Amino acid sequence: MMRNQARNDAMHALRFAGKFLLVIAAVVTLFWLLGVSFRFSRWTGFLSLGGLAVGLYASAQRWVVWLPGLLIFGVLNSLLVLETHNSLVGSRITVSTGLSALLLAFYAVGCITTYYYDAERLSVFDRCALLVYLACMTWPIFSDGSNLGIVTPAIAWACGVGMAALIVSIAIHRIRGSKTVTKRSQAEIQP
């Protein structure tokens, strides 16, 4: 009995690791394909970006469940960078305390708020807020004049907009959810 439980636990861990690596490989491949499409033609790049946005919007109920687990790595990375002031990607890049604290807040807000989403009841606003958050996560990479070691207006704006979108969305999501629960409980009380 214990041997079967240990085997099931090991298989569960291996499946999780496989899925995690598959998601990371898909994200890297997706960014590579977007880069190739933008190098080919600006129109092709924007068309590909639009297709990606539509695909993410349509499948949000599936990937929102995984998002907190992925964002926790951003929180841990930001904590390490806050302590060492060195980027974990390139050790020669010095990261300011302000930037690492801002990114810590950005990833923590994303991790906490997406954990509380009910994936089965995502509204249009929730899906759009999630897309805005993901866009704000990558926007500073593509903006001109953003130094990835200090807080620049592009980075601060993107982090602020992304956090605000998720906070407003989860507040509306929770209020809407509590109203549904109240209506259900009132219907159960009345014969």
PDB file of C-alpha atoms in Angstrom:
ATOM      1  CA  MET A   1       0.000   0.000   0.000  1.00  0.00           C
ATOM      2  CA  MET A   2       2.795   2.432   0.931  1.00  0.00           C
ATOM      3  CA  ARG A   3       4.742   1.450  -2.153  1.00  0.00           C
ATOM      4  CA  ASN A   4       1.791   2.310  -4.419  1.00  0.00           C
ATOM      5  CA  GLN A   5       1.345   5.663  -2.666  1.00  0.00           C
ATOM      6  CA  ALA A   6       5.032   6.486  -3.110  1.00  0.00           C
ATOM      7  CA  ARG A   7       4.838   5.475  -6.773  1.00  0.00           C
ATOM      8  CA  ASN A   8       1.741   7.666  -7.297  1.00  0.00           C
ATOM      9  CA  ASP A   9       3.459  10.613  -5.591  1.00  0.00           C
ATOM     10  CA  ALA A  10       6.539  10.189  -7.769  1.00  0.00           C
ATOM     11  CA  MET A  11       4.441   9.991 -10.929  1.00  0.00           C
ATOM     12  CA  HIS A  12       2.496  13.091  -9.896  1.00  0.00           C
ATOM     13  CA  ALA A  13       5.755  15.004  -9.334  1.00  0.00           C
ATOM     14  CA  LEU A  14       7.134  13.857 -12.694  1.00  0.00           C
ATOM     15  CA  ARG A  15       3.938  14.896 -14.497  1.00  0.00           C
ATOM     16  CA  PHE A  16       4.063  18.311 -12.841  1.00  0.00           C
ATOM     17  CA  ALA A  17       7.727  18.773 -13.776  1.00  0.00           C
ATOM     18  CA  GLY A  18       6.995  17.693 -17.342  1.00  0.00           C
ATOM     19  CA  LYS A  19       4.075  20.091 -17.655  1.00  0.00           C
ATOM     20  CA  PHE A  20       6.132  22.923 -16.180  1.00  0.00           C
ATOM     21  CA  LEU A  21       8.991  22.340 -18.627  1.00  0.00           C
ATOM     22  CA  LEU A  22       6.496  22.092 -21.479  1.00  0.00           C
ATOM     23  CA  VAL A  23       4.982  25.469 -20.551  1.00  0.00           C
ATOM     24  CA  ILE A  24       8.429  27.096 -20.323  1.00  0.00           C
ATOM     25  CA  ALA A  25       9.419  25.607 -23.707  1.00  0.00           C
ATOM     26  CA  ALA A  26       6.145  26.815 -25.249  1.00  0.00           C
ATOM     27  CA  VAL A  27       6.651  30.361 -23.933  1.00  0.00           C
ATOM     28  CA  VAL A  28      10.233  30.520 -25.217  1.00  0.00           C
ATOM     29  CA  THR A  29       9.157  29.143 -28.598  1.00  0.00           C
ATOM     30  CA  LEU A  30       6.294  31.608 -28.762  1.00  0.00           C
ATOM     31  CA  PHE A  31       8.578  34.591 -28.110  1.00  0.00           C
ATOM     32  CA  TRP A  32      11.016  33.285 -30.711  1.00  0.00           C
ATOM     33  CA  LEU A  33       8.232  32.936 -33.290  1.00  0.00           C
ATOM     34  CA  LEU A  34       6.981  36.450 -32.502  1.00  0.00           C
ATOM     35  CA  GLY A  35      10.502  37.790 -33.001  1.00  0.00           C
ATOM     36  CA  VAL A  36      10.799  35.988 -36.331  1.00  0.00           C
ATOM     37  CA  SER A  37       7.414  37.296 -37.478  1.00  0.00           C
ATOM     38  CA  PHE A  38       8.341  40.893 -36.578  1.00  0.00           C
ATOM     39  CA  ARG A  39      11.662  40.543 -38.409  1.00  0.00           C
ATOM     40  CA  PHE A  40       9.817  39.259 -41.460  1.00  0.00           C
ATOM     41  CA  SER A  41       7.281  42.070 -41.533  1.00  0.00           C
ATOM     42  CA  ARG A  42       5.787  44.473 -39.045  1.00  0.00           C
ATOM     43  CA  TRP A  43       2.287  43.538 -40.206  1.00  0.00           C
ATOM     44  CA  THR A  44       3.009  39.853 -39.796  1.00  0.00           C
ATOM     45  CA  GLY A  45       4.273  40.512 -36.298  1.00  0.00           C
ATOM     46  CA  PHE A  46       1.173  42.440 -35.271  1.00  0.00           C
ATOM     47  CA  LEU A  47      -1.060  39.813 -36.864  1.00  0.00           C
ATOM     48  CA  SER A  48       0.766  37.101 -34.897  1.00  0.00           C
ATOM     49  CA  LEU A  49       0.467  39.154 -31.721  1.00  0.00           C
ATOM     50  CA  GLY A  50      -3.278  39.544 -32.317  1.00  0.00           C
ATOM     51  CA  GLY A  51      -3.637  35.805 -32.846  1.00  0.00           C
ATOM     52  CA  LEU A  52      -1.761  35.176 -29.622  1.00  0.00           C
ATOM     53  CA  ALA A  53      -4.032  37.577 -27.730  1.00  0.00           C
ATOM     54  CA  VAL A  54      -7.157  35.882 -29.103  1.00  0.00           C
ATOM     55  CA  GLY A  55      -5.770  32.459 -28.207  1.00  0.00           C
ATOM     56  CA  LEU A  56      -4.882  33.549 -24.675  1.00  0.00           C
ATOM     57  CA  TYR A  57      -8.276  35.192 -24.227  1.00  0.00           C
ATOM     58  CA  ALA A  58     -10.149  32.105 -25.379  1.00  0.00           C
ATOM     59  CA  SER A  59      -8.148  29.695 -23.223  1.00  0.00           C
ATOM     60  CA  ALA A  60      -7.868  31.829 -20.079  1.00  0.00           C
ATOM     61  CA  GLN A  61      -9.864  29.416 -17.932  1.00  0.00           C
ATOM     62  CA  ARG A  62      -7.181  26.782 -18.548  1.00  0.00           C
ATOM     63  CA  TRP A  63      -3.975  28.771 -17.981  1.00  0.00           C
ATOM     64  CA  VAL A  64      -5.187  31.022 -15.138  1.00  0.00           C
ATOM     65  CA  VAL A  65      -4.982  27.969 -12.886  1.00  0.00           C
ATOM     66  CA  TRP A  66      -1.274  27.591 -13.687  1.00  0.00           C
ATOM     67  CA  LEU A  67      -0.361  31.271 -13.496  1.00  0.00           C
ATOM     68  CA  PRO A  68       0.153  31.555  -9.702  1.00  0.00           C
ATOM     69  CA  GLY A  69       2.523  28.592  -9.800  1.00  0.00           C
ATOM     70  CA  LEU A  70       4.574  30.240 -12.519  1.00  0.00           C
ATOM     71  CA  LEU A  71       4.528  33.711 -10.951  1.00  0.00           C
ATOM     72  CA  ILE A  72       5.911  32.374  -7.680  1.00  0.00           C
ATOM     73  CA  PHE A  73       9.212  31.980  -9.529  1.00  0.00           C
ATOM     74  CA  GLY A  74       9.091  35.710 -10.333  1.00  0.00           C
ATOM     75  CA  VAL A  75       8.535  36.432  -6.633  1.00  0.00           C
ATOM     76  CA  LEU A  76      11.482  34.227  -5.635  1.00  0.00           C
ATOM     77  CA  ASN A  77      13.680  35.740  -8.355  1.00  0.00           C
ATOM     78  CA  SER A  78      12.793  39.265  -7.185  1.00  0.00           C
ATOM     79  CA  LEU A  79      13.596  38.349  -3.577  1.00  0.00           C
ATOM     80  CA  LEU A  80      17.005  37.008  -4.595  1.00  0.00           C
ATOM     81  CA  VAL A  81      17.729  40.059  -6.734  1.00  0.00           C
ATOM     82  CA  LEU A  82      16.615  42.323  -3.881  1.00  0.00           C
ATOM     83  CA  GLU A  83      19.175  40.629  -1.662  1.00  0.00           C
ATOM     84  CA  THR A  84      22.094  40.354  -4.122  1.00  0.00           C
ATOM     85  CA  HIS A  85      21.408  43.325  -6.477  1.00  0.00           C
ATOM     86  CA  ASN A  86      22.599  41.136  -9.342  1.00  0.00           C
ATOM     87  CA  SER A  87      20.434  39.799 -12.113  1.00  0.00           C
ATOM     88  CA  LEU A  88      20.219  36.039 -12.062  1.00  0.00           C
ATOM     89  CA  VAL A  89      20.190  35.976 -15.863  1.00  0.00           C
ATOM     90  CA  GLY A  90      23.326  38.051 -16.374  1.00  0.00           C
ATOM     91  CA  SER A  91      25.634  38.425 -13.392  1.00  0.00           C
ATOM     92  CA  ARG A  92      27.156  41.622 -14.827  1.00  0.00           C
ATOM     93  CA  ILE A  93      23.818  43.452 -14.684  1.00  0.00           C
ATOM     94  CA  THR A  94      23.362  45.393 -11.463  1.00  0.00           C
ATOM     95  CA  VAL A  95      19.739  45.836 -10.413  1.00  0.00           C
ATOM     96  CA  SER A  96      18.631  48.710  -8.215  1.00  0.00           C
ATOM     97  CA  THR A  97      16.724  48.179  -4.983  1.00  0.00           C
ATOM     98  CA  GLY A  98      13.785  50.150  -6.362  1.00  0.00           C
ATOM     99  CA  LEU A  99      13.455  47.959  -9.443  1.00  0.00           C
ATOM    100  CA  SER A 100      13.711  44.701  -7.533  1.00  0.00           C
ATOM    101  CA  ALA A 101      11.131  45.928  -4.979  1.00  0.00           C
ATOM    102  CA  LEU A 102       8.789  47.039  -7.771  1.00  0.00           C
ATOM    103  CA  LEU A 103       9.110  43.682  -9.532  1.00  0.00           C
ATOM    104  CA  LEU A 104       8.582  41.877  -6.235  1.00  0.00           C
ATOM    105  CA  ALA A 105       5.322  43.798  -5.764  1.00  0.00           C
ATOM    106  CA  PHE A 106       4.314  43.168  -9.392  1.00  0.00           C
ATOM    107  CA  TYR A 107       4.837  39.406  -9.229  1.00  0.00           C
ATOM    108  CA  ALA A 108       3.395  39.105  -5.706  1.00  0.00           C
ATOM    109  CA  VAL A 109       0.206  40.929  -6.711  1.00  0.00           C
ATOM    110  CA  GLY A 110      -0.061  38.719  -9.789  1.00  0.00           C
ATOM    111  CA  CYS A 111       0.548  35.537  -7.817  1.00  0.00           C
ATOM    112  CA  ILE A 112      -1.913  36.383  -5.047  1.00  0.00           C
ATOM    113  CA  THR A 113      -4.721  37.721  -7.204  1.00  0.00           C
ATOM    114  CA  THR A 114      -4.617  34.966  -9.816  1.00  0.00           C
ATOM    115  CA  TYR A 115      -4.681  32.373  -7.028  1.00  0.00           C
ATOM    116  CA  TYR A 116      -8.128  33.642  -6.005  1.00  0.00           C
ATOM    117  CA  TYR A 117      -9.704  33.628  -9.471  1.00  0.00           C
ATOM    118  CA  ASP A 118     -12.480  31.139 -10.058  1.00  0.00           C
ATOM    119  CA  ALA A 119     -11.416  29.774 -13.436  1.00  0.00           C
ATOM    120  CA  GLU A 120     -14.924  28.591 -14.277  1.00  0.00           C
ATOM    121  CA  ARG A 121     -16.413  32.080 -13.800  1.00  0.00           C
ATOM    122  CA  LEU A 122     -14.003  34.343 -15.629  1.00  0.00           C
ATOM    123  CA  SER A 123     -15.791  37.349 -17.074  1.00  0.00           C
ATOM    124  CA  VAL A 124     -14.764  39.334 -20.113  1.00  0.00           C
ATOM    125  CA  PHE A 125     -13.256  41.940 -17.786  1.00  0.00           C
ATOM    126  CA  ASP A 126     -11.258  39.280 -15.904  1.00  0.00           C
ATOM    127  CA  ARG A 127      -9.866  37.876 -19.151  1.00  0.00           C
ATOM    128  CA  CYS A 128      -8.948  41.341 -20.415  1.00  0.00           C
ATOM    129  CA  ALA A 129      -7.268  42.209 -17.103  1.00  0.00           C
ATOM    130  CA  LEU A 130      -5.210  39.021 -17.316  1.00  0.00           C
ATOM    131  CA  LEU A 131      -4.156  39.910 -20.864  1.00  0.00           C
ATOM    132  CA  VAL A 132      -3.217  43.426 -19.746  1.00  0.00           C
ATOM    133  CA  TYR A 133      -1.135  41.952 -16.905  1.00  0.00           C
ATOM    134  CA  LEU A 134       0.692  39.602 -19.273  1.00  0.00           C
ATOM    135  CA  ALA A 135       1.270  42.432 -21.756  1.00  0.00           C
ATOM    136  CA  CYS A 136       2.619  44.669 -18.982  1.00  0.00           C
ATOM    137  CA  MET A 137       4.959  41.875 -17.943  1.00  0.00           C
ATOM    138  CA  THR A 138       6.664  41.939 -21.328  1.00  0.00           C
ATOM    139  CA  TRP A 139       6.163  45.575 -22.397  1.00  0.00           C
ATOM    140  CA  PRO A 140       9.404  46.993 -20.881  1.00  0.00           C
ATOM    141  CA  ILE A 141      11.453  44.540 -22.932  1.00  0.00           C
ATOM    142  CA  PHE A 142      10.142  46.027 -26.182  1.00  0.00           C
ATOM    143  CA  SER A 143      10.009  49.694 -25.190  1.00  0.00           C
ATOM    144  CA  ASP A 144      12.782  52.075 -26.174  1.00  0.00           C
ATOM    145  CA  GLY A 145      14.917  53.603 -23.481  1.00  0.00           C
ATOM    146  CA  SER A 146      14.157  51.068 -20.779  1.00  0.00           C
ATOM    147  CA  ASN A 147      17.264  50.218 -18.837  1.00  0.00           C
ATOM    148  CA  LEU A 148      16.639  46.822 -17.268  1.00  0.00           C
ATOM    149  CA  GLY A 149      18.720  47.663 -14.170  1.00  0.00           C
ATOM    150  CA  ILE A 150      16.828  50.686 -12.839  1.00  0.00           C
ATOM    151  CA  VAL A 151      13.240  51.878 -12.592  1.00  0.00           C
ATOM    152  CA  THR A 152      12.380  53.801 -15.735  1.00  0.00           C
ATOM    153  CA  PRO A 153       9.035  55.386 -16.603  1.00  0.00           C
ATOM    154  CA  ALA A 154       8.277  52.516 -19.024  1.00  0.00           C
ATOM    155  CA  ILE A 155       8.871  49.892 -16.345  1.00  0.00           C
ATOM    156  CA  ALA A 156       7.016  51.809 -13.630  1.00  0.00           C
ATOM    157  CA  TRP A 157       4.062  52.487 -15.920  1.00  0.00           C
ATOM    158  CA  ALA A 158       3.828  48.863 -17.047  1.00  0.00           C
ATOM    159  CA  CYS A 159       4.034  47.485 -13.503  1.00  0.00           C
ATOM    160  CA  GLY A 160       1.478  49.993 -12.200  1.00  0.00           C
ATOM    161  CA  VAL A 161      -1.024  49.325 -14.986  1.00  0.00           C
ATOM    162  CA  GLY A 162      -0.628  45.550 -14.671  1.00  0.00           C
ATOM    163  CA  MET A 163      -1.108  45.548 -10.900  1.00  0.00           C
ATOM    164  CA  ALA A 164      -4.063  47.951 -11.087  1.00  0.00           C
ATOM    165  CA  ALA A 165      -5.779  45.829 -13.745  1.00  0.00           C
ATOM    166  CA  LEU A 166      -5.536  42.687 -11.629  1.00  0.00           C
ATOM    167  CA  ILE A 167      -6.527  44.383  -8.365  1.00  0.00           C
ATOM    168  CA  VAL A 168      -9.628  45.986  -9.896  1.00  0.00           C
ATOM    169  CA  SER A 169     -10.514  42.763 -11.693  1.00  0.00           C
ATOM    170  CA  ILE A 170     -10.201  40.536  -8.623  1.00  0.00           C
ATOM    171  CA  ALA A 171     -12.205  43.012  -6.532  1.00  0.00           C
ATOM    172  CA  ILE A 172     -15.031  42.953  -9.074  1.00  0.00           C
ATOM    173  CA  HIS A 173     -14.665  39.164  -9.417  1.00  0.00           C
ATOM    174  CA  ARG A 174     -14.967  38.657  -5.651  1.00  0.00           C
ATOM    175  CA  ILE A 175     -17.912  41.066  -5.307  1.00  0.00           C
ATOM    176  CA  ARG A 176     -19.708  39.338  -8.160  1.00  0.00           C
ATOM    177  CA  GLY A 177     -18.965  35.950  -6.574  1.00  0.00           C
ATOM    178  CA  SER A 178     -20.300  36.991  -3.173  1.00  0.00           C
ATOM    179  CA  LYS A 179     -23.514  38.289  -4.770  1.00  0.00           C
ATOM    180  CA  THR A 180     -23.973  34.935  -6.511  1.00  0.00           C
ATOM    181  CA  VAL A 181     -23.481  33.072  -3.238  1.00  0.00           C
ATOM    182  CA  THR A 182     -25.949  35.400  -1.483  1.00  0.00           C
ATOM    183  CA  LYS A 183     -28.570  34.870  -4.214  1.00  0.00           C
ATOM    184  CA  ARG A 184     -28.085  31.096  -4.008  1.00  0.00           C
ATOM    185  CA  SER A 185     -28.409  31.032  -0.226  1.00  0.00           C
ATOM    186  CA  GLN A 186     -31.535  33.208  -0.368  1.00  0.00           C
ATOM    187  CA  ALA A 187     -33.067  30.873  -2.959  1.00  0.00           C
ATOM    188  CA  GLU A 188     -32.327  27.886  -0.715  1.00  0.00           C
ATOM    189  CA  ILE A 189     -33.977  29.556   2.294  1.00  0.00           C
ATOM    190  CA  GLN A 190     -37.167  30.467   0.448  1.00  0.00           C
ATOM    191  CA  PRO A 191     -39.431  27.466  -0.309  1.00  0.00           C
TER     192      PRO A 191
END
